[in-house]
Short mmCIF file of C-alpha atoms and ligand atoms in Angstrom, two decimals:
data_model
loop_
_atom_site.label_atom_id
_atom_site.label_comp_id
_atom_site.label_asym_id
_atom_site.label_seq_id
_atom_site.Cartn_x
_atom_site.Cartn_y
_atom_site.Cartn_z
CA MET A 1 18.57 5.50 46.06
CA ALA A 2 20.72 7.40 43.55
CA ALA A 3 19.14 10.32 41.72
CA THR A 4 17.95 9.32 38.27
CA THR A 5 18.52 11.44 35.17
CA CYS A 6 15.38 11.27 33.11
CA SER A 7 14.88 12.66 29.66
CA ALA A 8 11.63 12.58 27.71
CA GLN A 9 9.36 14.88 25.74
CA LYS A 10 6.66 14.91 28.42
CA ILE A 11 6.83 13.68 31.98
CA TRP A 12 3.86 13.26 34.29
CA ILE A 13 4.93 13.50 37.92
CA ASN A 14 3.09 12.68 41.16
CA THR A 15 0.82 10.05 39.70
CA ASP A 16 -0.42 6.65 40.86
CA LEU A 17 0.06 4.30 37.93
CA ALA A 18 -2.46 1.48 37.54
CA THR A 19 -0.08 -0.23 35.11
CA LEU A 20 -2.02 -3.51 34.72
CA ASP A 21 1.44 -4.95 34.07
CA PRO A 22 1.58 -8.58 35.26
CA SER A 23 5.18 -8.16 36.43
CA VAL A 24 4.07 -5.58 39.02
CA GLU A 25 2.80 -7.65 41.94
CA ALA A 26 0.03 -5.46 43.30
CA PRO A 27 -3.67 -5.14 42.51
CA TYR A 28 -4.02 -3.30 39.18
CA GLY A 29 -0.19 -3.46 38.90
CA MET A 30 -0.32 -0.29 40.98
CA LEU A 31 2.81 1.85 41.37
CA THR A 32 1.96 4.69 43.74
CA ASN A 33 3.58 8.10 43.51
CA HIS A 34 5.56 7.61 40.31
CA ALA A 35 6.68 9.60 37.28
CA ILE A 36 6.13 8.44 33.71
CA GLY A 37 7.95 9.89 30.69
CA VAL A 38 7.02 9.59 27.03
CA ARG A 39 8.98 10.10 23.81
CA ASN A 40 8.04 9.57 20.18
CA GLY A 41 4.64 8.24 21.16
CA LYS A 42 5.98 5.58 23.49
CA ILE A 43 6.56 5.16 27.21
CA GLU A 44 10.22 6.02 27.79
CA PHE A 45 10.57 5.49 31.54
CA ILE A 46 8.62 4.80 34.73
CA THR A 47 10.28 5.72 38.00
CA PRO A 48 9.32 6.37 41.65
CA MET A 49 9.04 10.03 42.71
CA ASN A 50 11.16 9.08 45.67
CA GLY A 51 14.70 9.50 44.27
CA PHE A 52 13.51 11.40 41.21
CA ASP A 53 15.51 14.62 41.09
CA LEU A 54 13.48 17.28 39.31
CA ASP A 55 16.71 19.26 38.67
CA ARG A 56 18.09 16.44 36.54
CA VAL A 57 15.06 16.06 34.34
CA THR A 58 14.77 17.24 30.75
CA GLY A 59 11.30 17.39 29.23
CA GLU A 60 7.97 19.13 29.78
CA LEU A 61 6.78 18.43 33.32
CA ILE A 62 3.10 17.86 34.01
CA ASP A 63 2.04 17.62 37.63
CA ALA A 64 -0.70 15.01 37.96
CA GLY A 65 -1.28 16.08 41.57
CA GLY A 66 -1.67 12.51 42.78
CA ALA A 67 -4.23 11.51 40.14
CA CYS A 68 -4.47 7.94 38.91
CA MET A 69 -3.18 7.01 35.44
CA THR A 70 -4.38 3.94 33.54
CA PRO A 71 -3.70 2.61 30.06
CA GLY A 72 -6.15 3.87 27.42
CA LEU A 73 -9.33 1.81 27.24
CA ILE A 74 -9.68 -0.66 24.35
CA ASP A 75 -13.03 -1.63 22.87
CA SER A 76 -12.12 -4.94 21.22
CA HIS A 77 -15.53 -5.77 19.67
CA SER A 78 -17.79 -3.26 17.96
CA HIS A 79 -20.03 -2.96 14.92
CA LEU A 80 -20.23 0.82 15.08
CA ILE A 81 -20.37 1.40 11.31
CA TYR A 82 -23.96 0.78 10.17
CA GLY A 83 -26.92 2.50 8.55
CA GLY A 84 -30.23 3.30 10.22
CA GLN A 85 -31.62 2.05 13.52
CA ARG A 86 -33.84 -0.80 14.77
CA ALA A 87 -35.98 0.72 17.50
CA GLY A 88 -39.02 -0.95 15.93
CA GLU A 89 -37.54 -4.38 16.68
CA PHE A 90 -36.86 -3.28 20.22
CA SER A 91 -40.59 -2.67 20.59
CA GLN A 92 -41.38 -6.04 18.96
CA ARG A 93 -39.09 -7.81 21.40
CA LEU A 94 -40.69 -5.99 24.32
CA GLY A 95 -43.97 -7.36 22.95
CA GLY A 96 -42.63 -10.92 23.22
CA ALA A 97 -40.81 -11.69 19.94
CA SER A 98 -37.33 -13.18 20.30
CA TYR A 99 -34.15 -11.96 18.57
CA ALA A 100 -33.96 -15.27 16.64
CA GLU A 101 -37.63 -15.05 15.55
CA ILE A 102 -37.17 -11.52 14.24
CA SER A 103 -34.02 -12.63 12.44
CA ARG A 104 -35.76 -15.63 10.81
CA ALA A 105 -38.57 -13.34 9.65
CA GLY A 106 -36.04 -11.28 7.67
CA GLY A 107 -35.55 -8.52 10.23
CA GLY A 108 -32.55 -8.32 12.48
CA ILE A 109 -29.16 -8.12 10.81
CA LEU A 110 -30.72 -8.15 7.30
CA ALA A 111 -32.70 -5.00 8.10
CA THR A 112 -29.45 -3.21 8.87
CA VAL A 113 -27.87 -4.72 5.76
CA ALA A 114 -30.51 -3.02 3.60
CA ALA A 115 -29.98 0.30 5.36
CA THR A 116 -26.19 0.03 5.15
CA ARG A 117 -26.17 -0.90 1.46
CA SER A 118 -28.27 2.17 0.66
CA LEU A 119 -25.72 4.58 2.14
CA SER A 120 -22.50 5.96 0.63
CA GLU A 121 -19.22 5.54 2.47
CA ALA A 122 -19.38 9.23 3.46
CA LYS A 123 -22.91 8.86 4.90
CA LEU A 124 -21.88 5.77 6.86
CA VAL A 125 -18.99 7.74 8.34
CA GLU A 126 -21.32 10.61 9.31
CA GLN A 127 -23.82 8.29 11.03
CA ALA A 128 -21.03 6.56 12.97
CA ARG A 129 -19.35 9.74 14.23
CA PRO A 130 -21.43 10.25 17.40
CA ARG A 131 -20.96 6.60 18.35
CA LEU A 132 -17.17 6.76 18.07
CA GLU A 133 -17.11 10.17 19.79
CA ALA A 134 -19.06 8.74 22.75
CA LEU A 135 -16.48 5.98 23.19
CA LEU A 136 -13.54 8.38 22.90
CA ALA A 137 -15.01 10.80 25.44
CA GLU A 138 -14.97 8.12 28.11
CA GLY A 139 -11.36 7.11 27.48
CA VAL A 140 -11.26 4.67 24.57
CA THR A 141 -7.96 4.96 22.67
CA THR A 142 -8.25 1.79 20.52
CA VAL A 143 -11.39 0.52 18.87
CA GLU A 144 -12.13 -2.54 16.79
CA ILE A 145 -14.76 -2.11 14.07
CA LYS A 146 -16.33 -4.97 12.12
CA SER A 147 -17.90 -5.07 8.70
CA GLY A 148 -20.86 -7.43 8.32
CA TYR A 149 -23.76 -5.25 7.22
CA GLY A 150 -22.72 -5.09 3.55
CA LEU A 151 -22.55 -8.78 2.60
CA THR A 152 -21.42 -8.06 -0.97
CA VAL A 153 -17.81 -7.53 -1.97
CA LYS A 154 -18.55 -3.89 -2.76
CA ASP A 155 -20.48 -3.15 0.44
CA GLU A 156 -18.14 -5.00 2.80
CA LEU A 157 -15.20 -3.05 1.34
CA LYS A 158 -17.26 0.14 1.67
CA MET A 159 -17.79 -0.55 5.38
CA LEU A 160 -14.12 -1.28 5.99
CA ARG A 161 -13.09 1.89 4.15
CA ALA A 162 -15.65 3.88 6.13
CA ALA A 163 -14.13 2.54 9.35
CA ARG A 164 -10.70 3.70 8.25
CA THR A 165 -11.91 7.11 7.05
CA LEU A 166 -13.75 7.63 10.33
CA ALA A 167 -10.83 6.60 12.55
CA ASP A 168 -8.38 8.75 10.57
CA ASP A 169 -10.29 11.81 11.79
CA TYR A 170 -9.71 11.07 15.49
CA PRO A 171 -6.87 10.32 17.88
CA VAL A 172 -7.66 6.60 18.08
CA ARG A 173 -6.09 3.32 16.98
CA LEU A 174 -8.30 1.24 14.72
CA ARG A 175 -8.38 -2.53 14.21
CA SER A 176 -10.78 -3.58 11.45
CA THR A 177 -12.34 -7.00 11.14
CA LEU A 178 -14.03 -8.59 8.13
CA LEU A 179 -17.32 -10.12 9.31
CA ALA A 180 -18.78 -11.09 5.93
CA ALA A 181 -20.06 -14.31 7.57
CA HIS A 182 -22.53 -12.37 9.72
CA ALA A 183 -25.74 -13.41 7.92
CA LEU A 184 -26.63 -15.07 4.64
CA PRO A 185 -27.40 -12.25 2.18
CA PRO A 186 -30.78 -12.39 0.41
CA GLU A 187 -29.21 -13.03 -3.00
CA PHE A 188 -27.67 -16.27 -1.69
CA GLN A 189 -30.76 -17.68 0.09
CA GLY A 190 -30.68 -21.45 -0.42
CA ASP A 191 -27.03 -21.44 -1.48
CA ALA A 192 -24.95 -20.67 1.58
CA GLU A 193 -22.02 -22.63 0.16
CA ALA A 194 -21.71 -20.23 -2.77
CA TYR A 195 -21.59 -17.29 -0.36
CA ILE A 196 -18.90 -18.99 1.75
CA GLU A 197 -16.95 -19.55 -1.46
CA LEU A 198 -17.24 -15.86 -2.35
CA ILE A 199 -15.93 -14.92 1.09
CA CYS A 200 -13.02 -17.37 0.96
CA LYS A 201 -11.97 -16.98 -2.66
CA GLU A 202 -12.67 -13.32 -3.30
CA LEU A 203 -13.33 -11.22 -0.24
CA ILE A 204 -10.67 -12.47 2.18
CA PRO A 205 -7.79 -12.34 -0.35
CA ARG A 206 -8.89 -8.87 -1.49
CA VAL A 207 -9.18 -7.49 2.04
CA ALA A 208 -5.78 -8.92 2.95
CA GLN A 209 -4.17 -7.56 -0.19
CA GLU A 210 -5.61 -4.08 0.29
CA GLN A 211 -4.85 -4.26 4.03
CA LEU A 212 -8.41 -3.27 4.87
CA ALA A 213 -8.70 -5.55 7.91
CA GLU A 214 -6.41 -7.28 10.33
CA ALA A 215 -8.77 -10.11 11.27
CA VAL A 216 -11.71 -12.19 10.11
CA ASP A 217 -14.78 -12.93 12.25
CA VAL A 218 -17.78 -15.26 11.88
CA PHE A 219 -21.23 -15.62 13.47
CA CYS A 220 -21.34 -19.33 14.34
CA GLU A 221 -24.96 -20.14 15.24
CA PRO A 222 -27.86 -22.15 13.78
CA ILE A 223 -29.43 -18.83 12.64
CA ALA A 224 -26.17 -17.89 10.89
CA PHE A 225 -23.30 -20.21 9.82
CA SER A 226 -22.40 -23.83 10.64
CA LEU A 227 -19.16 -25.13 12.12
CA ALA A 228 -18.11 -26.54 8.74
CA GLN A 229 -18.74 -23.19 7.03
CA CYS A 230 -16.86 -21.27 9.72
CA GLU A 231 -13.95 -23.70 9.39
CA LYS A 232 -13.63 -22.92 5.68
CA ILE A 233 -13.47 -19.22 6.52
CA PHE A 234 -10.83 -19.76 9.19
CA ILE A 235 -8.70 -21.74 6.72
CA ALA A 236 -8.92 -18.91 4.17
CA ALA A 237 -8.16 -16.31 6.86
CA LYS A 238 -5.06 -18.19 8.00
CA GLU A 239 -3.85 -18.53 4.42
CA ALA A 240 -4.25 -14.77 3.99
CA GLY A 241 -2.30 -14.10 7.19
CA LEU A 242 -5.25 -12.54 9.03
CA GLY A 243 -6.14 -12.93 12.70
CA ILE A 244 -9.25 -14.85 13.76
CA LYS A 245 -12.11 -13.76 15.98
CA ALA A 246 -15.49 -15.47 16.37
CA HIS A 247 -19.03 -14.89 17.66
CA VAL A 248 -19.70 -18.21 19.38
CA GLU A 249 -22.04 -19.86 21.90
CA GLN A 250 -24.22 -16.74 22.18
CA LEU A 251 -27.63 -18.28 21.53
CA SER A 252 -26.74 -22.00 21.59
CA ASN A 253 -23.86 -24.36 22.30
CA SER A 254 -22.53 -24.95 18.79
CA GLN A 255 -18.90 -25.83 19.71
CA GLY A 256 -17.71 -22.76 17.83
CA ALA A 257 -15.25 -21.79 20.56
CA ALA A 258 -13.43 -25.13 20.29
CA LEU A 259 -13.24 -24.73 16.51
CA ALA A 260 -11.89 -21.18 16.78
CA ALA A 261 -9.40 -22.35 19.42
CA ARG A 262 -8.01 -24.92 16.96
CA PHE A 263 -7.19 -21.98 14.70
CA SER A 264 -5.53 -20.06 17.57
CA ALA A 265 -8.20 -17.35 17.48
CA TRP A 266 -7.26 -14.02 19.04
CA SER A 267 -10.62 -14.09 20.78
CA VAL A 268 -13.91 -15.92 21.08
CA ASP A 269 -16.81 -13.65 21.92
CA HIS A 270 -20.20 -13.87 23.75
CA LEU A 271 -19.84 -17.41 25.27
CA GLU A 272 -23.07 -17.65 27.26
CA TYR A 273 -23.42 -21.33 26.23
CA LEU A 274 -19.71 -22.23 26.46
CA ASP A 275 -19.18 -25.71 27.99
CA ALA A 276 -16.29 -27.48 29.71
CA ALA A 277 -14.91 -28.85 26.43
CA GLY A 278 -14.87 -25.31 25.01
CA ILE A 279 -13.04 -24.03 28.07
CA ALA A 280 -10.44 -26.80 27.80
CA ALA A 281 -9.89 -25.92 24.13
CA LEU A 282 -9.38 -22.24 25.02
CA GLN A 283 -6.81 -23.23 27.63
CA GLN A 284 -4.77 -24.85 24.87
CA SER A 285 -5.08 -21.98 22.39
CA GLY A 286 -4.46 -18.99 24.63
CA SER A 287 -7.44 -17.21 23.02
CA VAL A 288 -9.10 -14.41 24.97
CA ALA A 289 -12.69 -14.99 26.14
CA THR A 290 -14.55 -11.77 25.36
CA LEU A 291 -17.74 -11.16 27.32
CA LEU A 292 -20.38 -8.82 25.93
CA PRO A 293 -22.71 -7.90 28.78
CA GLY A 294 -24.45 -5.23 26.68
CA ALA A 295 -25.94 -7.85 24.35
CA PHE A 296 -26.84 -10.12 27.28
CA TYR A 297 -28.62 -7.23 28.99
CA PHE A 298 -30.29 -5.74 25.92
CA LEU A 299 -31.62 -9.09 24.68
CA GLY A 300 -32.91 -9.89 28.16
CA ALA A 301 -30.90 -13.12 28.17
CA SER A 302 -30.83 -15.27 31.27
CA LYS A 303 -28.02 -17.72 30.64
CA LYS A 304 -24.75 -16.21 31.81
CA PRO A 305 -21.26 -17.05 30.54
CA PRO A 306 -19.37 -19.49 32.82
CA VAL A 307 -17.21 -16.82 34.43
CA GLU A 308 -16.06 -18.85 37.43
CA ALA A 309 -14.98 -21.79 35.25
CA LEU A 310 -13.12 -19.42 32.89
CA ARG A 311 -11.43 -17.84 35.87
CA GLN A 312 -10.41 -21.24 37.30
CA ALA A 313 -8.99 -22.16 33.90
CA ARG A 314 -7.00 -18.90 33.91
CA ILE A 315 -8.38 -17.84 30.55
CA PRO A 316 -7.90 -14.10 29.94
CA LEU A 317 -11.24 -12.27 30.00
CA ALA A 318 -12.05 -9.19 27.94
CA LEU A 319 -15.13 -6.96 28.05
CA ALA A 320 -16.36 -5.11 24.96
CA SER A 321 -19.31 -2.99 23.87
CA ASP A 322 -20.53 -5.09 20.89
CA LEU A 323 -21.96 -1.71 19.86
CA ASN A 324 -24.49 -2.54 17.12
CA PRO A 325 -28.08 -1.60 16.21
CA GLY A 326 -29.70 -4.93 17.08
CA SER A 327 -28.32 -6.44 20.25
CA SER A 328 -26.29 -3.68 21.91
CA PRO A 329 -27.07 -0.09 20.87
CA LEU A 330 -25.01 1.02 23.86
CA ALA A 331 -22.07 3.29 23.08
CA SER A 332 -20.24 2.96 26.36
CA LEU A 333 -17.35 0.73 27.36
CA ARG A 334 -17.53 2.02 30.93
CA LEU A 335 -21.13 0.81 31.14
CA MET A 336 -19.84 -2.62 30.06
CA MET A 337 -17.34 -2.57 32.93
CA ASN A 338 -20.17 -1.90 35.36
CA MET A 339 -22.39 -4.56 33.77
CA GLY A 340 -19.51 -7.04 33.64
CA CYS A 341 -19.30 -6.74 37.42
CA VAL A 342 -22.99 -6.53 38.28
CA LEU A 343 -24.39 -9.00 35.73
CA PHE A 344 -21.48 -11.43 35.25
CA GLY A 345 -19.70 -11.24 38.59
CA LEU A 346 -16.34 -9.91 37.46
CA ASN A 347 -14.46 -7.88 40.03
CA PRO A 348 -13.42 -4.29 39.16
CA GLU A 349 -9.82 -5.31 38.51
CA GLU A 350 -10.95 -8.00 36.06
CA ALA A 351 -13.19 -5.43 34.39
CA LEU A 352 -10.29 -3.02 33.88
CA LEU A 353 -8.00 -5.84 32.69
CA GLY A 354 -10.79 -6.75 30.27
CA THR A 355 -10.76 -3.31 28.70
CA THR A 356 -6.97 -2.87 28.69
CA ARG A 357 -4.46 -5.74 28.75
CA ASN A 358 -6.78 -8.57 27.75
CA ALA A 359 -8.59 -6.43 25.19
CA ALA A 360 -5.21 -5.71 23.57
CA ALA A 361 -4.56 -9.46 23.34
CA ALA A 362 -8.03 -9.96 21.83
CA LEU A 363 -6.83 -7.72 18.98
CA GLY A 364 -3.39 -9.29 18.59
CA LEU A 365 -1.88 -6.11 20.05
CA GLY A 366 -0.65 -7.44 23.39
CA ALA A 367 2.93 -6.37 22.67
CA THR A 368 2.11 -2.74 21.86
CA ILE A 369 -0.78 -1.49 24.01
CA GLY A 370 -2.87 -2.44 27.04
CA THR A 371 -0.48 -1.83 29.95
CA LEU A 372 1.73 1.00 31.20
CA ARG A 373 5.13 -0.43 30.44
CA VAL A 374 8.35 0.98 28.97
CA GLY A 375 8.33 0.58 25.19
CA LYS A 376 4.55 0.38 24.81
CA ALA A 377 2.48 3.06 23.10
CA ALA A 378 1.82 6.05 25.37
CA ASP A 379 -1.99 5.73 25.26
CA MET A 380 -2.89 6.79 28.78
CA LEU A 381 -5.70 8.28 30.84
CA LEU A 382 -5.47 10.48 33.89
CA TRP A 383 -8.57 10.05 36.06
CA PRO A 384 -10.06 12.11 38.91
CA ILE A 385 -10.40 9.00 41.10
CA GLU A 386 -8.96 7.64 44.32
CA ASP A 387 -9.44 3.96 43.52
CA PRO A 388 -9.36 2.29 40.07
CA ALA A 389 -12.44 0.31 41.15
CA GLN A 390 -14.36 3.55 40.62
CA LEU A 391 -14.05 2.98 36.87
CA SER A 392 -16.36 -0.03 37.21
CA TYR A 393 -18.39 1.16 40.19
CA GLN A 394 -19.50 4.52 38.94
CA PHE A 395 -21.28 5.32 35.72
CA GLY A 396 -21.83 8.84 34.43
CA ALA A 397 -20.23 12.00 35.81
CA LEU A 398 -16.79 10.49 35.47
CA ALA A 399 -14.55 11.21 32.49
CA PRO A 400 -10.78 11.19 32.11
CA ARG A 401 -9.19 14.45 33.24
CA GLN A 402 -6.62 14.01 30.50
CA ARG A 403 -6.63 11.72 27.50
CA ILE A 404 -3.17 10.99 26.13
CA PHE A 405 -2.89 9.33 22.73
CA ALA A 406 0.53 8.27 21.40
CA GLY A 407 2.12 10.63 23.91
CA GLU A 408 0.04 13.66 22.93
CA ILE A 409 -2.58 15.23 25.18
CA CYS A 410 -5.87 15.38 23.31
CA ASP A 411 -8.61 16.25 25.73
CA ALA A 412 -12.00 15.04 24.59
O1 NIG B 501 -22.72 -9.41 18.22
N1 NIG B 501 -24.21 -11.74 16.92
C1 NIG B 501 -24.14 -11.15 15.85
N2 NIG B 501 -23.94 -9.86 15.71
C2 NIG B 501 -24.33 -8.89 16.65
C3 NIG B 501 -25.75 -8.50 16.47
C4 NIG B 501 -25.89 -7.77 15.22
C5 NIG B 501 -27.27 -7.22 14.95
O2 NIG B 501 -28.28 -7.67 15.51
O3 NIG B 501 -27.29 -6.33 14.11
C6 NIG B 501 -23.93 -9.29 18.03
O4 NIG B 501 -24.72 -9.46 18.95
FE1 FE B 502 -20.90 -8.69 17.79
#
């Protein structure tokens, strides 16, 4: 093989690349003993060490010493901006109350709404810092953050601005999602239609115009919003040019996934009660099925999402933290990878795909992040591991040796 001339700003040599690229036909898209160069924040080249002439290279060389490189991890579903905590409800649930009962009694999401409304944007940012820092320390380079605990125009915008202010302080990519249809706010009790109208006519156009979110999400459940209400929101989101995500079939089979699929949702999330018709609809839409094992575990649920049927239907699976104060106060995407395997039966490769390539697609970012491929953003992690399965197998005492964001090394 002819010697290659390679020029880049930084070049990692002697590394095993778990590219997750579908065009590389090996588990994890693995390219052993390769070099990877980055320039201007993007991956410039990927080449085997065999035939790579170090004398013909321009750029800063970094010897990975055989370590494994993966794409940066992507948490595609979080609610990490919120006020307060709900440990009291945790105790109530341990005493036998259900999540839905607590919610109907005015606790649950509405308790966090009150706490979130009472805080300034700056205070919300301060409370969220340790949660984002925990994700970043374990290798997250892109995070999605939802609103949904404000439920007024002012407070939803405050949450979305807090998300942006927070993310601006760290080497991380942010995708924000407007989740105004999370719960019916107290001021609209008995008039859900008026609240839906406020979301569609005022909030969605404003958020789109101010570019405060890239997508719109809904909570489609009997304790939250109906199919018809969610449909109105999807129509308004499409008109505003925003992506669509949806909390569906978590506590009941409400056919929300099929509805979201009709609107070409980026992702449908939770899915414990998803049925065959929902799976067929997802096959048509290409939406990602996002599994949230943290909420399943923390709520002590017993009905599992239909993983084998989703797999047979070749629907891309993502795994996310759902980090929130009520159903998943668990600030770890790596824990989700472990739980995705142990609780839902994913294999470690599916778990890593679910936090890289498929998580990127769940955020409408499939073309820019999620795999190690020339032209994509150089968001990369160098791990002290021998086998990428360790990322799902092992929890604790394992952090990236190097965290590379947009081509820059920024150790946690
Ligand atoms: O994804 N399902 C709705 N939203 C969250 C729970 C939010 C909360 O309880 O505060 C979830 O599980
Ligand atoms: Fe959620």
